[in-house]
Amino acid sequence: GAGVSQSPSNKVTEKGKDVELRCDPISGHTALYWYRQRLGQGLEFLIYFQGNSAPDKSGLPSDRFSAERTGESVSTLTIQRTQQEDSAVYLCASSLSAGQETQYFGPGTRLLVL
Amino acid sequence: RKEVEQDPGPFNVPEGATVAFNCTYSNSASQSFFWYRQDCRKEPKLLMSVYSSGNEDGRFTAQLNRASQYISLLIRDSKLSDSATYLCVVRLNTGNQFYFGTGTSLTVIP
């Protein structure tokens, strides 16, 4: 079956522009996670959804970051007024439920802010 | 203080060698433990969960020491294909946030 997909795979944008990143989780997975990975660094938790609700938004770095999920399926991560330090790989993962511990990752979106 | 700390390496070992990685975690409320593998420019993939009694999967053995708050991964008879970054991951017993270590880089040399 299909795994987690993300789009776009690569995004180059200019400082100050808004970007929207998309994640399609595995069908039937109710939990969805967003992470950021800067070059040579570990994964930084951003936010997770259980269904369409986001119980924990503590990882979002600033109010320029927001995320939504609809239909217990697709999620979008939006970064407004991008800064150069936002350049990173943004990874999405899903699991059957928040209590189901195996996460399946998508290939990521590589964001470069010039 | 980071939730999860790992020696970044790199570990460069010859084929057939045995190599061990350790990871420490800071929160005693950590409930679940995992090792993920990440190949260069690829997404992380679950290698194995770590159980209290320790567990083995082929050439890979994972162990948990709750008293000292560390977990370990042992790879026996290293293969070239084992070259990757190994990520230590913990989850607390509250909430559903997973904390990833920065990873330990392994290169297996012919």
mmCIF file of N, CA and C in Angstrom, chain B:
data_model
loop_
_atom_site.group_PDB
_atom_site.id
_atom_site.type_symbol
_atom_site.label_atom_id
_atom_site.label_comp_id
_atom_site.label_asym_id
_atom_site.label_seq_id
_atom_site.Cartn_x
_atom_site.Cartn_y
_atom_site.Cartn_z
ATOM 1 N N ARG B 1 18.728 21.238 28.915
ATOM 2 C CA ARG B 1 19.282 19.885 28.750
ATOM 3 C C ARG B 1 18.459 19.123 27.734
ATOM 4 N N LYS B 2 19.135 18.435 26.809
ATOM 5 C CA LYS B 2 18.420 17.694 25.797
ATOM 6 C C LYS B 2 17.743 16.480 26.402
ATOM 7 N N GLU B 3 16.575 16.138 25.836
ATOM 8 C CA GLU B 3 15.860 14.955 26.314
ATOM 9 C C GLU B 3 16.646 13.687 26.007
ATOM 10 N N VAL B 4 17.279 13.664 24.856
ATOM 11 C CA VAL B 4 17.995 12.469 24.398
ATOM 12 C C VAL B 4 19.375 12.893 23.906
ATOM 13 N N GLU B 5 20.383 12.200 24.355
ATOM 14 C CA GLU B 5 21.743 12.521 23.926
ATOM 15 C C GLU B 5 22.434 11.286 23.380
ATOM 16 N N GLN B 6 23.129 11.484 22.284
ATOM 17 C CA GLN B 6 23.874 10.406 21.651
ATOM 18 C C GLN B 6 25.260 10.913 21.276
ATOM 19 N N ASP B 7 26.205 10.015 21.247
ATOM 20 C CA ASP B 7 27.527 10.312 20.701
ATOM 21 C C ASP B 7 27.364 10.400 19.186
ATOM 22 N N PRO B 8 27.685 11.535 18.581
ATOM 23 C CA PRO B 8 27.443 11.674 17.136
ATOM 24 C C PRO B 8 28.372 10.827 16.273
ATOM 25 N N GLY B 9 29.473 10.337 16.874
ATOM 26 C CA GLY B 9 30.434 9.584 16.090
ATOM 27 C C GLY B 9 31.321 10.541 15.298
ATOM 28 N N PRO B 10 31.803 10.188 14.118
ATOM 29 C CA PRO B 10 31.403 8.977 13.397
ATOM 30 C C PRO B 10 32.126 7.732 13.903
ATOM 31 N N PHE B 11 31.448 6.619 13.749
ATOM 32 C CA PHE B 11 32.052 5.323 14.001
ATOM 33 C C PHE B 11 32.415 4.732 12.635
ATOM 34 N N ASN B 12 33.684 4.448 12.451
ATOM 35 C CA ASN B 12 34.152 3.806 11.219
ATOM 36 C C ASN B 12 34.683 2.435 11.597
ATOM 37 N N VAL B 13 34.018 1.390 11.129
ATOM 38 C CA VAL B 13 34.401 0.037 11.537
ATOM 39 C C VAL B 13 34.565 -0.838 10.310
ATOM 40 N N PRO B 14 35.411 -1.867 10.391
ATOM 41 C CA PRO B 14 35.558 -2.778 9.247
ATOM 42 C C PRO B 14 34.389 -3.750 9.188
ATOM 43 N N GLU B 15 34.153 -4.252 8.003
ATOM 44 C CA GLU B 15 33.132 -5.292 7.830
ATOM 45 C C GLU B 15 33.372 -6.423 8.816
ATOM 46 N N GLY B 16 32.300 -6.945 9.380
ATOM 47 C CA GLY B 16 32.417 -8.061 10.291
ATOM 48 C C GLY B 16 32.612 -7.660 11.739
ATOM 49 N N ALA B 17 32.881 -6.401 11.974
ATOM 50 C CA ALA B 17 33.116 -5.941 13.346
ATOM 51 C C ALA B 17 31.808 -5.864 14.133
ATOM 52 N N THR B 18 31.950 -5.814 15.431
ATOM 53 C CA THR B 18 30.822 -5.562 16.320
ATOM 54 C C THR B 18 30.934 -4.130 16.819
ATOM 55 N N VAL B 19 29.830 -3.421 16.788
ATOM 56 C CA VAL B 19 29.847 -2.013 17.210
ATOM 57 C C VAL B 19 28.646 -1.761 18.115
ATOM 58 N N ALA B 20 28.836 -0.907 19.092
ATOM 59 C CA ALA B 20 27.768 -0.597 20.038
ATOM 60 C C ALA B 20 27.577 0.906 20.163
ATOM 61 N N PHE B 21 26.329 1.317 20.218
ATOM 62 C CA PHE B 21 25.987 2.718 20.424
ATOM 63 C C PHE B 21 25.202 2.843 21.720
ATOM 64 N N ASN B 22 25.457 3.923 22.426
ATOM 65 C CA ASN B 22 24.679 4.214 23.626
ATOM 66 C C ASN B 22 23.919 5.509 23.458
ATOM 67 N N CYS B 23 22.876 5.629 24.232
ATOM 68 C CA CYS B 23 22.029 6.812 24.192
ATOM 69 C C CYS B 23 21.544 7.030 25.618
ATOM 70 N N THR B 24 21.540 8.257 26.073
ATOM 71 C CA THR B 24 21.007 8.546 27.412
ATOM 72 C C THR B 24 19.791 9.445 27.288
ATOM 73 N N TYR B 25 18.866 9.280 28.201
ATOM 74 C CA TYR B 25 17.681 10.126 28.208
ATOM 75 C C TYR B 25 17.533 10.771 29.575
ATOM 76 N N SER B 26 16.952 11.949 29.599
ATOM 77 C CA SER B 26 16.969 12.746 30.830
ATOM 78 C C SER B 26 15.711 12.607 31.663
ATOM 79 N N ASN B 27 14.607 12.214 31.032
ATOM 80 C CA ASN B 27 13.336 12.213 31.742
ATOM 81 C C ASN B 27 12.975 10.802 32.203
ATOM 82 N N SER B 28 12.868 10.635 33.509
ATOM 83 C CA SER B 28 12.561 9.310 34.046
ATOM 84 C C SER B 28 11.150 8.866 33.694
ATOM 85 N N ALA B 29 10.327 9.804 33.213
ATOM 86 C CA ALA B 29 8.970 9.450 32.781
ATOM 87 C C ALA B 29 8.949 8.880 31.368
ATOM 88 N N SER B 30 10.112 8.709 30.779
ATOM 89 C CA SER B 30 10.170 8.117 29.445
ATOM 90 C C SER B 30 9.614 6.706 29.492
ATOM 91 N N GLN B 31 8.750 6.419 28.541
ATOM 92 C CA GLN B 31 8.018 5.151 28.577
ATOM 93 C C GLN B 31 8.415 4.178 27.486
ATOM 94 N N SER B 32 8.651 4.713 26.306
ATOM 95 C CA SER B 32 8.891 3.856 25.151
ATOM 96 C C SER B 32 10.181 4.287 24.481
ATOM 97 N N PHE B 33 10.863 3.293 23.922
ATOM 98 C CA PHE B 33 12.205 3.544 23.411
ATOM 99 C C PHE B 33 12.374 2.839 22.069
ATOM 100 N N PHE B 34 13.087 3.496 21.177
ATOM 101 C CA PHE B 34 13.229 2.964 19.828
ATOM 102 C C PHE B 34 14.600 3.296 19.278
ATOM 103 N N TRP B 35 15.015 2.509 18.303
ATOM 104 C CA TRP B 35 16.122 2.882 17.427
ATOM 105 C C TRP B 35 15.569 3.011 16.019
ATOM 106 N N TYR B 36 15.851 4.139 15.391
ATOM 107 C CA TYR B 36 15.532 4.373 13.991
ATOM 108 C C TYR B 36 16.836 4.451 13.209
ATOM 109 N N ARG B 37 16.734 4.147 11.936
ATOM 110 C CA ARG B 37 17.875 4.251 11.047
ATOM 111 C C ARG B 37 17.542 5.297 9.994
ATOM 112 N N GLN B 38 18.516 6.148 9.694
ATOM 113 C CA GLN B 38 18.326 7.154 8.653
ATOM 114 C C GLN B 38 19.498 7.120 7.686
ATOM 115 N N ASP B 39 19.215 6.781 6.450
ATOM 116 C CA ASP B 39 20.237 6.826 5.406
ATOM 117 C C ASP B 39 20.372 8.253 4.907
ATOM 118 N N CYS B 40 21.507 8.528 4.284
ATOM 119 C CA CYS B 40 21.807 9.891 3.849
ATOM 120 C C CYS B 40 20.696 10.431 2.950
ATOM 121 N N ARG B 41 20.156 11.582 3.332
ATOM 122 C CA ARG B 41 19.140 12.277 2.559
ATOM 123 C C ARG B 41 17.854 11.449 2.396
ATOM 124 N N LYS B 42 17.632 10.561 3.361
ATOM 125 C CA LYS B 42 16.406 9.771 3.346
ATOM 126 C C LYS B 42 15.658 9.984 4.648
ATOM 127 N N GLU B 43 14.417 9.486 4.692
ATOM 128 C CA GLU B 43 13.654 9.623 5.915
ATOM 129 C C GLU B 43 14.046 8.543 6.927
ATOM 130 N N PRO B 44 13.809 8.789 8.225
ATOM 131 C CA PRO B 44 14.083 7.761 9.229
ATOM 132 C C PRO B 44 13.132 6.573 9.078
ATOM 133 N N LYS B 45 13.658 5.408 9.405
ATOM 134 C CA LYS B 45 12.827 4.211 9.396
ATOM 135 C C LYS B 45 13.061 3.438 10.678
ATOM 136 N N LEU B 46 11.990 2.883 11.225
ATOM 137 C CA LEU B 46 12.102 2.149 12.477
ATOM 138 C C LEU B 46 13.004 0.937 12.299
ATOM 139 N N LEU B 47 14.005 0.842 13.149
ATOM 140 C CA LEU B 47 14.876 -0.341 13.154
ATOM 141 C C LEU B 47 14.328 -1.361 14.145
ATOM 142 N N MET B 48 14.130 -0.910 15.370
ATOM 143 C CA MET B 48 13.550 -1.799 16.377
ATOM 144 C C MET B 48 13.095 -1.014 17.592
ATOM 145 N N SER B 49 12.077 -1.545 18.255
ATOM 146 C CA SER B 49 11.680 -1.017 19.553
ATOM 147 C C SER B 49 12.617 -1.618 20.594
ATOM 148 N N VAL B 50 12.672 -0.993 21.746
ATOM 149 C CA VAL B 50 13.541 -1.473 22.817
ATOM 150 C C VAL B 50 12.670 -1.832 24.002
ATOM 151 N N TYR B 51 12.729 -3.068 24.422
ATOM 152 C CA TYR B 51 11.902 -3.542 25.524
ATOM 153 C C TYR B 51 12.737 -3.672 26.787
ATOM 154 N N SER B 52 12.044 -3.635 27.912
ATOM 155 C CA SER B 52 12.736 -3.636 29.211
ATOM 156 C C SER B 52 13.645 -4.839 29.376
ATOM 157 N N SER B 53 13.213 -5.954 28.818
ATOM 158 C CA SER B 53 13.986 -7.183 28.990
ATOM 159 C C SER B 53 15.099 -7.309 27.961
ATOM 160 N N GLY B 54 15.203 -6.312 27.067
ATOM 161 C CA GLY B 54 16.163 -6.413 25.986
ATOM 162 C C GLY B 54 15.581 -7.256 24.859
ATOM 163 N N ASN B 55 15.972 -6.974 23.664
ATOM 164 C CA ASN B 55 15.450 -7.739 22.536
ATOM 165 C C ASN B 55 16.457 -7.784 21.405
ATOM 166 N N GLU B 56 16.292 -8.825 20.605
ATOM 167 C CA GLU B 56 17.251 -9.104 19.545
ATOM 168 C C GLU B 56 16.493 -9.301 18.243
ATOM 169 N N ASP B 57 17.080 -8.804 17.174
ATOM 170 C CA ASP B 57 16.515 -9.010 15.845
ATOM 171 C C ASP B 57 17.673 -9.286 14.905
ATOM 172 N N GLY B 58 17.933 -10.550 14.693
ATOM 173 C CA GLY B 58 19.060 -10.906 13.834
ATOM 174 C C GLY B 58 20.370 -10.449 14.438
ATOM 175 N N ARG B 59 21.089 -9.622 13.690
ATOM 176 C CA ARG B 59 22.395 -9.144 14.152
ATOM 177 C C ARG B 59 22.287 -7.974 15.125
ATOM 178 N N PHE B 60 21.092 -7.508 15.373
ATOM 179 C CA PHE B 60 20.873 -6.313 16.177
ATOM 180 C C PHE B 60 20.313 -6.683 17.555
ATOM 181 N N THR B 61 20.912 -6.107 18.588
ATOM 182 C CA THR B 61 20.433 -6.312 19.955
ATOM 183 C C THR B 61 20.257 -4.954 20.618
ATOM 184 N N ALA B 62 19.093 -4.755 21.210
ATOM 185 C CA ALA B 62 18.824 -3.501 21.911
ATOM 186 C C ALA B 62 18.619 -3.792 23.387
ATOM 187 N N GLN B 63 19.121 -2.903 24.230
ATOM 188 C CA GLN B 63 18.947 -3.069 25.661
ATOM 189 C C GLN B 63 18.572 -1.751 26.307
ATOM 190 N N LEU B 64 17.843 -1.863 27.399
ATOM 191 C CA LEU B 64 17.373 -0.702 28.144
ATOM 192 C C LEU B 64 17.828 -0.826 29.590
ATOM 193 N N ASN B 65 18.375 0.242 30.123
ATOM 194 C CA ASN B 65 18.746 0.293 31.531
ATOM 195 C C ASN B 65 18.016 1.483 32.143
ATOM 196 N N ARG B 66 16.888 1.198 32.780
ATOM 197 C CA ARG B 66 16.063 2.284 33.325
ATOM 198 C C ARG B 66 16.758 2.974 34.503
ATOM 199 N N ALA B 67 17.472 2.215 35.294
ATOM 200 C CA ALA B 67 18.122 2.808 36.472
ATOM 201 C C ALA B 67 19.122 3.879 36.060
ATOM 202 N N SER B 68 19.863 3.602 34.998
ATOM 203 C CA SER B 68 20.877 4.551 34.532
ATOM 204 C C SER B 68 20.372 5.415 33.389
ATOM 205 N N GLN B 69 19.157 5.156 32.957
ATOM 206 C CA GLN B 69 18.519 5.939 31.896
ATOM 207 C C GLN B 69 19.344 5.946 30.619
ATOM 208 N N TYR B 70 19.692 4.746 30.169
ATOM 209 C CA TYR B 70 20.312 4.680 28.846
ATOM 210 C C TYR B 70 19.807 3.457 28.099
ATOM 211 N N ILE B 71 19.894 3.571 26.793
ATOM 212 C CA ILE B 71 19.603 2.431 25.939
ATOM 213 C C ILE B 71 20.797 2.204 25.020
ATOM 214 N N SER B 72 20.912 0.999 24.544
ATOM 215 C CA SER B 72 22.056 0.665 23.707
ATOM 216 C C SER B 72 21.594 -0.128 22.489
ATOM 217 N N LEU B 73 22.427 -0.079 21.469
ATOM 218 C CA LEU B 73 22.212 -0.867 20.258
ATOM 219 C C LEU B 73 23.528 -1.532 19.917
ATOM 220 N N LEU B 74 23.488 -2.833 19.758
ATOM 221 C CA LEU B 74 24.672 -3.609 19.392
ATOM 222 C C LEU B 74 24.453 -4.194 18.004
ATOM 223 N N ILE B 75 25.414 -3.984 17.142
ATOM 224 C CA ILE B 75 25.351 -4.560 15.800
ATOM 225 C C ILE B 75 26.517 -5.530 15.662
ATOM 226 N N ARG B 76 26.180 -6.773 15.410
ATOM 227 C CA ARG B 76 27.225 -7.796 15.223
ATOM 228 C C ARG B 76 27.447 -8.036 13.736
ATOM 229 N N ASP B 77 28.650 -8.496 13.397
ATOM 230 C CA ASP B 77 28.972 -8.868 12.011
ATOM 231 C C ASP B 77 28.539 -7.762 11.043
ATOM 232 N N SER B 78 29.060 -6.582 11.258
ATOM 233 C CA SER B 78 28.659 -5.405 10.473
ATOM 234 C C SER B 78 28.759 -5.641 8.976
ATOM 235 N N LYS B 79 27.751 -5.146 8.270
ATOM 236 C CA LYS B 79 27.726 -5.208 6.802
ATOM 237 C C LYS B 79 27.888 -3.796 6.250
ATOM 238 N N LEU B 80 28.330 -3.726 5.001
ATOM 239 C CA LEU B 80 28.451 -2.419 4.365
ATOM 240 C C LEU B 80 27.107 -1.691 4.380
ATOM 241 N N SER B 81 26.038 -2.448 4.229
ATOM 242 C CA SER B 81 24.697 -1.861 4.169
ATOM 243 C C SER B 81 24.218 -1.318 5.522
ATOM 244 N N ASP B 82 24.967 -1.582 6.571
ATOM 245 C CA ASP B 82 24.612 -1.024 7.876
ATOM 246 C C ASP B 82 25.030 0.440 7.994
ATOM 247 N N SER B 83 25.811 0.934 7.054
ATOM 248 C CA SER B 83 26.258 2.333 7.088
ATOM 249 C C SER B 83 25.049 3.256 7.032
ATOM 250 N N ALA B 84 24.905 4.070 8.056
ATOM 251 C CA ALA B 84 23.728 4.942 8.184
ATOM 252 C C ALA B 84 23.893 5.748 9.468
ATOM 253 N N THR B 85 22.918 6.586 9.736
ATOM 254 C CA THR B 85 22.850 7.266 11.036
ATOM 255 C C THR B 85 21.778 6.588 11.865
ATOM 256 N N TYR B 86 22.103 6.282 13.110
ATOM 257 C CA TYR B 86 21.188 5.581 13.997
ATOM 258 C C TYR B 86 20.640 6.563 15.029
ATOM 259 N N LEU B 87 19.337 6.671 15.052
ATOM 260 C CA LEU B 87 18.653 7.655 15.893
ATOM 261 C C LEU B 87 18.017 6.968 17.091
ATOM 262 N N CYS B 88 18.287 7.488 18.247
ATOM 263 C CA CYS B 88 17.675 7.018 19.485
ATOM 264 C C CYS B 88 16.413 7.848 19.722
ATOM 265 N N VAL B 89 15.312 7.206 20.080
ATOM 266 C CA VAL B 89 14.032 7.905 20.216
ATOM 267 C C VAL B 89 13.356 7.467 21.508
ATOM 268 N N VAL B 90 12.816 8.423 22.240
ATOM 269 C CA VAL B 90 12.061 8.081 23.444
ATOM 270 C C VAL B 90 10.722 8.791 23.418
ATOM 271 N N ARG B 91 9.769 8.188 24.093
ATOM 272 C CA ARG B 91 8.456 8.819 24.253
ATOM 273 C C ARG B 91 8.120 8.799 25.737
ATOM 274 N N LEU B 92 7.605 9.931 26.230
ATOM 275 C CA LEU B 92 7.230 10.019 27.632
ATOM 276 C C LEU B 92 5.914 9.293 27.871
ATOM 277 N N ASN B 93 5.624 9.028 29.141
ATOM 278 C CA ASN B 93 4.340 8.390 29.448
ATOM 279 C C ASN B 93 3.209 9.408 29.519
ATOM 280 N N THR B 94 3.526 10.649 29.243
ATOM 281 C CA THR B 94 2.480 11.675 29.146
ATOM 282 C C THR B 94 2.580 12.308 27.771
ATOM 283 N N GLY B 95 1.468 12.465 27.129
ATOM 284 C CA GLY B 95 1.489 13.063 25.799
ATOM 285 C C GLY B 95 2.017 12.081 24.772
ATOM 286 N N ASN B 96 2.140 12.538 23.592
ATOM 287 C CA ASN B 96 2.560 11.660 22.504
ATOM 288 C C ASN B 96 3.695 12.247 21.701
ATOM 289 N N GLN B 97 4.510 13.031 22.368
ATOM 290 C CA GLN B 97 5.652 13.604 21.687
ATOM 291 C C GLN B 97 6.811 12.630 21.746
ATOM 292 N N PHE B 98 7.453 12.479 20.588
ATOM 293 C CA PHE B 98 8.635 11.629 20.486
ATOM 294 C C PHE B 98 9.867 12.532 20.450
ATOM 295 N N TYR B 99 10.868 12.173 21.221
ATOM 296 C CA TYR B 99 12.108 12.934 21.254
ATOM 297 C C TYR B 99 13.202 12.136 20.549
ATOM 298 N N PHE B 100 13.779 12.766 19.559
ATOM 299 C CA PHE B 100 14.817 12.113 18.762
ATOM 300 C C PHE B 100 16.185 12.631 19.188
ATOM 301 N N GLY B 101 17.139 11.709 19.270
ATOM 302 C CA GLY B 101 18.517 12.123 19.427
ATOM 303 C C GLY B 101 19.043 12.640 18.100
ATOM 304 N N THR B 102 20.231 13.227 18.133
ATOM 305 C CA THR B 102 20.807 13.783 16.911
ATOM 306 C C THR B 102 21.426 12.715 16.032
ATOM 307 N N GLY B 103 21.527 11.500 16.556
ATOM 308 C CA GLY B 103 21.988 10.399 15.730
ATOM 309 C C GLY B 103 23.461 10.092 15.869
ATOM 310 N N THR B 104 23.796 8.841 15.644
ATOM 311 C CA THR B 104 25.183 8.374 15.627
ATOM 312 C C THR B 104 25.479 7.861 14.240
ATOM 313 N N SER B 105 26.523 8.399 13.636
ATOM 314 C CA SER B 105 26.876 8.015 12.275
ATOM 315 C C SER B 105 27.774 6.780 12.268
ATOM 316 N N LEU B 106 27.401 5.804 11.463
ATOM 317 C CA LEU B 106 28.190 4.576 11.316
ATOM 318 C C LEU B 106 28.586 4.400 9.859
ATOM 319 N N THR B 107 29.863 4.162 9.630
ATOM 320 C CA THR B 107 30.347 3.777 8.308
ATOM 321 C C THR B 107 31.067 2.452 8.436
ATOM 322 N N VAL B 108 30.609 1.471 7.683
ATOM 323 C CA VAL B 108 31.259 0.172 7.667
ATOM 324 C C VAL B 108 32.169 0.128 6.443
ATOM 325 N N ILE B 109 33.422 -0.161 6.690
ATOM 326 C CA ILE B 109 34.449 -0.064 5.652
ATOM 327 C C ILE B 109 34.783 -1.462 5.127
ATOM 328 N N PRO B 110 34.942 -1.600 3.797
ATOM 329 C CA PRO B 110 35.260 -2.936 3.242
ATOM 330 C C PRO B 110 36.619 -3.431 3.729
#
